[in-house]
mmCIF file of N, CA, C and O in Angstrom:
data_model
loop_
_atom_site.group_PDB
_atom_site.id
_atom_site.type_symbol
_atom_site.label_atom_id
_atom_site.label_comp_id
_atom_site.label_asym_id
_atom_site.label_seq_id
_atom_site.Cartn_x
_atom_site.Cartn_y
_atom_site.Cartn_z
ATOM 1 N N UNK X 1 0.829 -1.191 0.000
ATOM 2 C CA UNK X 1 0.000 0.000 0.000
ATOM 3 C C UNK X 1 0.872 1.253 0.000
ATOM 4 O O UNK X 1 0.566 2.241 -0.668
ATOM 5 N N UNK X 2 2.240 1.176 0.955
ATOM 6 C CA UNK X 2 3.257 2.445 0.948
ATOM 7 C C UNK X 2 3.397 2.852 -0.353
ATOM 8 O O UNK X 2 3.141 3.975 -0.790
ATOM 9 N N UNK X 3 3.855 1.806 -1.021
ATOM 10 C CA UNK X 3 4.252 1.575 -2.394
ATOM 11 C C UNK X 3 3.743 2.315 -3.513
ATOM 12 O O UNK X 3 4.220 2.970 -4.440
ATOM 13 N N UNK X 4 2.716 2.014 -3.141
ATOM 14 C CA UNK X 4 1.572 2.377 -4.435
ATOM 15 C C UNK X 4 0.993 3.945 -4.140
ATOM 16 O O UNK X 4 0.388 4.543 -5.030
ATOM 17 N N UNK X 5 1.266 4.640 -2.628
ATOM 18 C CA UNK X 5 1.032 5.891 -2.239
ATOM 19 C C UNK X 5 2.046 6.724 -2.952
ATOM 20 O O UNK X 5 1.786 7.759 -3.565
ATOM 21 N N UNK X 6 3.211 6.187 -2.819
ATOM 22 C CA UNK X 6 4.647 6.695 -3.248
ATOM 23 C C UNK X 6 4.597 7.205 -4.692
ATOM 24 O O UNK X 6 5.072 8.210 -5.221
ATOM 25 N N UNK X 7 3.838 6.142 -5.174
ATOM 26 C CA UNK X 7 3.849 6.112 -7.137
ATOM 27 C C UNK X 7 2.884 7.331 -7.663
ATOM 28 O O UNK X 7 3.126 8.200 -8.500
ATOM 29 N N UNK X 8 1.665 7.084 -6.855
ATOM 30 C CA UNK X 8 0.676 8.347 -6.812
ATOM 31 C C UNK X 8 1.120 9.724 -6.870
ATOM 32 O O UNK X 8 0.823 10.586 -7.697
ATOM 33 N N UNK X 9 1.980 9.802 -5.727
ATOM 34 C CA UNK X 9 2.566 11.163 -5.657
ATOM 35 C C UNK X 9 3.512 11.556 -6.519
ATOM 36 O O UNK X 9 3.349 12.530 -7.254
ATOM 37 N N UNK X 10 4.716 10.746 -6.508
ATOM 38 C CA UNK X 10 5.631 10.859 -7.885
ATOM 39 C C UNK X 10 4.620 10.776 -8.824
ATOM 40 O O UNK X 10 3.703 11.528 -8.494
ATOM 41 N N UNK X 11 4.396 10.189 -9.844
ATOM 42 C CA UNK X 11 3.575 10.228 -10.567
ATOM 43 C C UNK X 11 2.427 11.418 -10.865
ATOM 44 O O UNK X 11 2.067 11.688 -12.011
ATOM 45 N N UNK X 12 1.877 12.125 -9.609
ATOM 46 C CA UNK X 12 0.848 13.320 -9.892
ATOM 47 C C UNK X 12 1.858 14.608 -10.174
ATOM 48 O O UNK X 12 1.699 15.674 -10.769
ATOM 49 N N UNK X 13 3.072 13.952 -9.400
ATOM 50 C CA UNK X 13 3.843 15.501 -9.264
ATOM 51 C C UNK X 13 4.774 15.854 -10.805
ATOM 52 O O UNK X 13 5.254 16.897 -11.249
ATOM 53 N N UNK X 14 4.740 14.542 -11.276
ATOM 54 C CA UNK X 14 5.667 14.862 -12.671
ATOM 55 C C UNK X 14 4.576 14.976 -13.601
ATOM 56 O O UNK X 14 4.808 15.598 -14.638
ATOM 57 N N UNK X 15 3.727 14.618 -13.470
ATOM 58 C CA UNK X 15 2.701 14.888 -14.658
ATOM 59 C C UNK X 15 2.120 16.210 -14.591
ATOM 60 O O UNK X 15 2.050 16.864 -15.631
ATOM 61 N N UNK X 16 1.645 16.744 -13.374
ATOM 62 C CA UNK X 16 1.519 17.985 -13.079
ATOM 63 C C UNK X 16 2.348 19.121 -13.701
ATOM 64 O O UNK X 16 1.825 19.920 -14.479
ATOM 65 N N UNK X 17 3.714 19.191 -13.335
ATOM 66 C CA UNK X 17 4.657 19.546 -13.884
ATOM 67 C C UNK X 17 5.366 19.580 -15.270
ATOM 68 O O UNK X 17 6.088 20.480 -15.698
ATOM 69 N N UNK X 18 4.984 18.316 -15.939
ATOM 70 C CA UNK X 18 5.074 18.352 -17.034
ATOM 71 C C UNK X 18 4.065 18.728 -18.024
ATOM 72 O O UNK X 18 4.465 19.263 -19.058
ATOM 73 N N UNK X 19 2.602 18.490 -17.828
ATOM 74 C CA UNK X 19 2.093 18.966 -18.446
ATOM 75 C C UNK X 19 1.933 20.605 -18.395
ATOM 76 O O UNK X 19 1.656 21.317 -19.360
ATOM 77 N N UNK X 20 2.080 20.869 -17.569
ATOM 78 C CA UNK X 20 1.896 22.208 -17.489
ATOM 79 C C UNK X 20 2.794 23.190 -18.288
ATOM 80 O O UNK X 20 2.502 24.286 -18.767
ATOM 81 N N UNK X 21 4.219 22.355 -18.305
ATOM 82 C CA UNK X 21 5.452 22.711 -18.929
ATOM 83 C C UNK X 21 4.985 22.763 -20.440
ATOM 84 O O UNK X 21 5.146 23.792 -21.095
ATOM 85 N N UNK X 22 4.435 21.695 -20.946
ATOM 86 C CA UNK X 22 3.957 21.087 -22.322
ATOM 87 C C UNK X 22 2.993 22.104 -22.816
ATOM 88 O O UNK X 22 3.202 22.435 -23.984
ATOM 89 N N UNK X 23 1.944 22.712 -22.199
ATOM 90 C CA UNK X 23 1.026 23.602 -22.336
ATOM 91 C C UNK X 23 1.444 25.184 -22.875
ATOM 92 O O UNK X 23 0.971 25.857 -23.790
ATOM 93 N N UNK X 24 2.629 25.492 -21.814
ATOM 94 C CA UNK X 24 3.405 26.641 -21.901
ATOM 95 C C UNK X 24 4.053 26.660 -23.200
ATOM 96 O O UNK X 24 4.273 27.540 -24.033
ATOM 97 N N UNK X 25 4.271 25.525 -23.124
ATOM 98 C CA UNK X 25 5.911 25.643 -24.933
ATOM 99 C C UNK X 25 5.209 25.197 -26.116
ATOM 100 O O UNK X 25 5.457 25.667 -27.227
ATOM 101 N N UNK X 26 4.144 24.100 -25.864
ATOM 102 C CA UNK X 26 3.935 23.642 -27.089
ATOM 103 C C UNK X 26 2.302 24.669 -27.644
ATOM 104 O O UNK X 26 2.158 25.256 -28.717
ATOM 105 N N UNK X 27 1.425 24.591 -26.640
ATOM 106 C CA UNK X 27 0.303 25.174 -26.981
ATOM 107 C C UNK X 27 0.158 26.519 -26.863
ATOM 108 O O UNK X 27 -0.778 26.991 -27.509
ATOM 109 N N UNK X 28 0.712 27.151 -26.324
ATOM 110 C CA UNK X 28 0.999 28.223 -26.426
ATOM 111 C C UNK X 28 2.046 29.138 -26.720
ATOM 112 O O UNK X 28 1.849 30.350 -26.641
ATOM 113 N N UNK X 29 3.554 28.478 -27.179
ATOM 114 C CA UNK X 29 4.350 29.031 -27.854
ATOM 115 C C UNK X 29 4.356 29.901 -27.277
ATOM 116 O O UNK X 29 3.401 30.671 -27.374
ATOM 117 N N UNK X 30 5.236 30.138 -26.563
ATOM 118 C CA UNK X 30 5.414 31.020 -24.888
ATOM 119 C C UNK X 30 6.727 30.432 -24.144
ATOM 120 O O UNK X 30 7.190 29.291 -24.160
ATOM 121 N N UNK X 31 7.110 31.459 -23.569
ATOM 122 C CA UNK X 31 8.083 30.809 -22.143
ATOM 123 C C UNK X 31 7.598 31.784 -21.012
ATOM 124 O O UNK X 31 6.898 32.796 -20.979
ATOM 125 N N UNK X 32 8.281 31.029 -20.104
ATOM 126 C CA UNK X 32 7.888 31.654 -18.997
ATOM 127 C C UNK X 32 8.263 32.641 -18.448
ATOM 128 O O UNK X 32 8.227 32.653 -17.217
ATOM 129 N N UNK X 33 8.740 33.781 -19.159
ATOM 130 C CA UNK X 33 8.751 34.828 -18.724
ATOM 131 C C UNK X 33 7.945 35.492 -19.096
ATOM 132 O O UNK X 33 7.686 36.388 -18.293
ATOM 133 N N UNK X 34 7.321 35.508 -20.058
ATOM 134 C CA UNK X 34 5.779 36.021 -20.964
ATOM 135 C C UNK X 34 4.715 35.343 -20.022
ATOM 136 O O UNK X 34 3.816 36.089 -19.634
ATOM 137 N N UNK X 35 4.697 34.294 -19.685
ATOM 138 C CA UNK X 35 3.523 33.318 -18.935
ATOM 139 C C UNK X 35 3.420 34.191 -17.812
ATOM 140 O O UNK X 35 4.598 34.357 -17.497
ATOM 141 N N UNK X 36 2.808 34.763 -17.122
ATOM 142 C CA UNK X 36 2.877 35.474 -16.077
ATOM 143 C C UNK X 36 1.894 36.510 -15.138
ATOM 144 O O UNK X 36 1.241 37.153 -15.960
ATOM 145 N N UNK X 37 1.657 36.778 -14.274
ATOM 146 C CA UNK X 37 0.787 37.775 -13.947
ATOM 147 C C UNK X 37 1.704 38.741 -12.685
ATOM 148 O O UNK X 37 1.858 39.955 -12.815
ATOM 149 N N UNK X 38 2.123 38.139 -11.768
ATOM 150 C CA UNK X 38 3.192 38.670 -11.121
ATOM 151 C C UNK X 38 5.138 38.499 -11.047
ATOM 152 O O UNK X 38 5.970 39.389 -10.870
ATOM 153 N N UNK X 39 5.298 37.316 -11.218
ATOM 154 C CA UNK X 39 6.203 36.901 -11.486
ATOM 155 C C UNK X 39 6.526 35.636 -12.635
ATOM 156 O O UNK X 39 5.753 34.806 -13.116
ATOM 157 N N UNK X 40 7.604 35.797 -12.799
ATOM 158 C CA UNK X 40 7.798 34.570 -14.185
ATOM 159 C C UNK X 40 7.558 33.109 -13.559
ATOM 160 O O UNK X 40 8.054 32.501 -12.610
ATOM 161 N N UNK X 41 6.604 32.829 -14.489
ATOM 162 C CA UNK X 41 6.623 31.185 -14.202
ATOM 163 C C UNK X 41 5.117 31.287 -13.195
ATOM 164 O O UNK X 41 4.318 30.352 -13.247
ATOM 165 N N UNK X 42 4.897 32.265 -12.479
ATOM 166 C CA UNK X 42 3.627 31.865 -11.909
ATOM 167 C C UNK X 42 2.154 30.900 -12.137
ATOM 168 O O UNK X 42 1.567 29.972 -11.581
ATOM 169 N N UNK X 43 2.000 31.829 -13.388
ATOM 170 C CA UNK X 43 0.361 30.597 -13.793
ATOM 171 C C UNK X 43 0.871 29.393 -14.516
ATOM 172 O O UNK X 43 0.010 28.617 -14.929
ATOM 173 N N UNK X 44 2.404 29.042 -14.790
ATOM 174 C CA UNK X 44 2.708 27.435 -14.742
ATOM 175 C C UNK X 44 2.821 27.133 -13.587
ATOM 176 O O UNK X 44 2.561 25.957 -13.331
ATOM 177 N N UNK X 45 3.189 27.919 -12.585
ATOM 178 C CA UNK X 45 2.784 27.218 -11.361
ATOM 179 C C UNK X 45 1.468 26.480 -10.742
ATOM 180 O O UNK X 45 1.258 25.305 -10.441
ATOM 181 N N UNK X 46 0.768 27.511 -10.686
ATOM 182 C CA UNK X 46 -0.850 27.577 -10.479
ATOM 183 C C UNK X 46 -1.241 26.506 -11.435
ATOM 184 O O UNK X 46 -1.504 25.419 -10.920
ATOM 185 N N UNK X 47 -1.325 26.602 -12.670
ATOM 186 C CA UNK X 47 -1.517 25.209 -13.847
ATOM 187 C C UNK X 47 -0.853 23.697 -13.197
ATOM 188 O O UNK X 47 -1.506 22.655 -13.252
ATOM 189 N N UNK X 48 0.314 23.754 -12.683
ATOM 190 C CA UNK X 48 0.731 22.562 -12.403
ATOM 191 C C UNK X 48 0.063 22.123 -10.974
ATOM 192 O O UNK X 48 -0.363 20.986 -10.770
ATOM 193 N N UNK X 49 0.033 23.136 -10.058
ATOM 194 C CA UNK X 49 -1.067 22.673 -8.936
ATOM 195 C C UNK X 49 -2.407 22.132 -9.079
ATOM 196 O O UNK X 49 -2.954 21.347 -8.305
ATOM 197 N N UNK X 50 -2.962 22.712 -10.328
ATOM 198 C CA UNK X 50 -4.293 22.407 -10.554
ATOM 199 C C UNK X 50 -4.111 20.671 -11.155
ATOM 200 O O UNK X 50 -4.639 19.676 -10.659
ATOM 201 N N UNK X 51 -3.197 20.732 -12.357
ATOM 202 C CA UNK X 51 -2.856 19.722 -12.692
ATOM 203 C C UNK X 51 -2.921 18.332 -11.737
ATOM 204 O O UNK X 51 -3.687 17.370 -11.697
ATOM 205 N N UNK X 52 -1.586 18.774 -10.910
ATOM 206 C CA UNK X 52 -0.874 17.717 -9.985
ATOM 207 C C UNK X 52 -2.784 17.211 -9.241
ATOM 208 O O UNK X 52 -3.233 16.065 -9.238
ATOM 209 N N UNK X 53 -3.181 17.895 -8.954
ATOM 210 C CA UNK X 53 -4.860 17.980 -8.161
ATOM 211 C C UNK X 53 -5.729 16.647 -8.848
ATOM 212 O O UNK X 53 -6.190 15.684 -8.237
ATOM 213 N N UNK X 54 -5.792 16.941 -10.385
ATOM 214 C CA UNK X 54 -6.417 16.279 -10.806
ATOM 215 C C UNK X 54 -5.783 14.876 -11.451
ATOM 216 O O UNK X 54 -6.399 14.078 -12.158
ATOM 217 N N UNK X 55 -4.604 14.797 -11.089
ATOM 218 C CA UNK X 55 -4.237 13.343 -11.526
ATOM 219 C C UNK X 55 -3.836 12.572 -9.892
ATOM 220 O O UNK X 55 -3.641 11.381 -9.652
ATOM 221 N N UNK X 56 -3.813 13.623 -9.057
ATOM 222 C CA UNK X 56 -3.538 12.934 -7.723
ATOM 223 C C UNK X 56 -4.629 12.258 -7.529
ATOM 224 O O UNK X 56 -4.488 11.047 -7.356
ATOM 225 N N UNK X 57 -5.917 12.793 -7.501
ATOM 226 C CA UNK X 57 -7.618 11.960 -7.562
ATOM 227 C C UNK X 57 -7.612 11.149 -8.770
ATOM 228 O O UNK X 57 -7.858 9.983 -8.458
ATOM 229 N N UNK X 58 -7.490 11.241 -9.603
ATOM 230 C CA UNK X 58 -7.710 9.882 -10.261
ATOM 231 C C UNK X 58 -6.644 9.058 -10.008
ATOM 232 O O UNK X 58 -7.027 7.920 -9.736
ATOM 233 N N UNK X 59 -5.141 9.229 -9.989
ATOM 234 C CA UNK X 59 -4.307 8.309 -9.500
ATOM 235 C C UNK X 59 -5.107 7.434 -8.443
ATOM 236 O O UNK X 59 -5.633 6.343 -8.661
ATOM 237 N N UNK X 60 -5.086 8.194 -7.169
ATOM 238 C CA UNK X 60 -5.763 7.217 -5.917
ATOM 239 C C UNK X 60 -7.204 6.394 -6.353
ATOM 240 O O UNK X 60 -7.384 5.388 -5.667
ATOM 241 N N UNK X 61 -7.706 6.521 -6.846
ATOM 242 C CA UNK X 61 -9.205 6.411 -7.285
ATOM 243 C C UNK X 61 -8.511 4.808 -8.207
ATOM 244 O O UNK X 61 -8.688 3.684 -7.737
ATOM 245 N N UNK X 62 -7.907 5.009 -9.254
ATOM 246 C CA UNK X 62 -7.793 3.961 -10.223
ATOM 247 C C UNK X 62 -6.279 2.841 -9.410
ATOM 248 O O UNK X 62 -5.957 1.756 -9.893
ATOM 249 N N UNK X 63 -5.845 3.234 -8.624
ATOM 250 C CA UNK X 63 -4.841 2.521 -7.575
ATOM 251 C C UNK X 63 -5.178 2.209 -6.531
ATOM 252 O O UNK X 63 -4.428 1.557 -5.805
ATOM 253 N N UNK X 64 -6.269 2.542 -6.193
ATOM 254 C CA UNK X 64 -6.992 2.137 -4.651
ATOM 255 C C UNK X 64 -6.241 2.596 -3.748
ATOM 256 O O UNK X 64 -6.186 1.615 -3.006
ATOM 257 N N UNK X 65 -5.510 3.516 -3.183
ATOM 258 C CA UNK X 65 -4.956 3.358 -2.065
ATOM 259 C C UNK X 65 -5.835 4.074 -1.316
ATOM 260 O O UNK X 65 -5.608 3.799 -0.137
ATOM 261 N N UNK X 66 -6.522 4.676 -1.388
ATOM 262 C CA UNK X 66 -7.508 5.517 -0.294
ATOM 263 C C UNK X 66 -7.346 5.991 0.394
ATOM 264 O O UNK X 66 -7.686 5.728 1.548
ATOM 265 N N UNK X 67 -6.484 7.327 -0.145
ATOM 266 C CA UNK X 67 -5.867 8.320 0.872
ATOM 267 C C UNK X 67 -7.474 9.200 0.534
ATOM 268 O O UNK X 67 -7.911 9.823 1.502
ATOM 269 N N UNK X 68 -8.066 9.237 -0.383
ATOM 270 C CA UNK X 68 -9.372 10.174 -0.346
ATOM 271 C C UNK X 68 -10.195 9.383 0.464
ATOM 272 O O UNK X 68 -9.964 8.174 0.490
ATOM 273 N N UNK X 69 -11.376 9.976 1.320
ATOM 274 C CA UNK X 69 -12.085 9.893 2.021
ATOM 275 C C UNK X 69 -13.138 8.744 1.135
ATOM 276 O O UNK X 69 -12.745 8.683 -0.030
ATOM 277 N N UNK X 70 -14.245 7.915 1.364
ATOM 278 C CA UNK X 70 -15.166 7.619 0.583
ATOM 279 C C UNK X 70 -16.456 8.722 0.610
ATOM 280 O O UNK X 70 -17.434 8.546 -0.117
#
C-alpha cells in the first residue's frame, strides 16, 4: 500500500509539472517569462497545482490506495 502511495505522488507531481510545462511551450508558444501575472513562471505554477490535483484523484481512485475519504 506504501508503495503504491509513493507512485501516486511521484507520478501526480511529474505529470503535473510536465504537463503544465507542455502547455506553456507547445500550446501556447510562450516561455515563462511572458507566462505570467506577477512573477515569471507563476500561472505554470498555479496550472501545475491544478494539474498535480487532478491526476492525484484519479491516480488514488484507479490505484486504490484511499488516501481520499469515501
Amino acid at each position: 500500500m506504501q508503495a503504491r502511495r509513493v507512485v501516486v505522488w511521484t507520478l501526480s507531481i511529474l505529470i503535473g509539472i510536465g504537463l503544465s510545462l507542455a502547455i506553456v511551450f507547445l500550446v501556447f508558444h510562450t516561455d515563462l517569462s511572458k507566462y505570467r501575472i506577477w512573477f515569471d513562471g507563476d500561472l505554470a505554477a498555479f496550472q501545475a497545482a491544478a494539474l498535480f490535483g487532478l491526476s492525484w484523484i484519479w491516480l488514488d481512485y484507479f490505484l486504490a490506495t484511499d488516501m481520499l475519504p469515501k
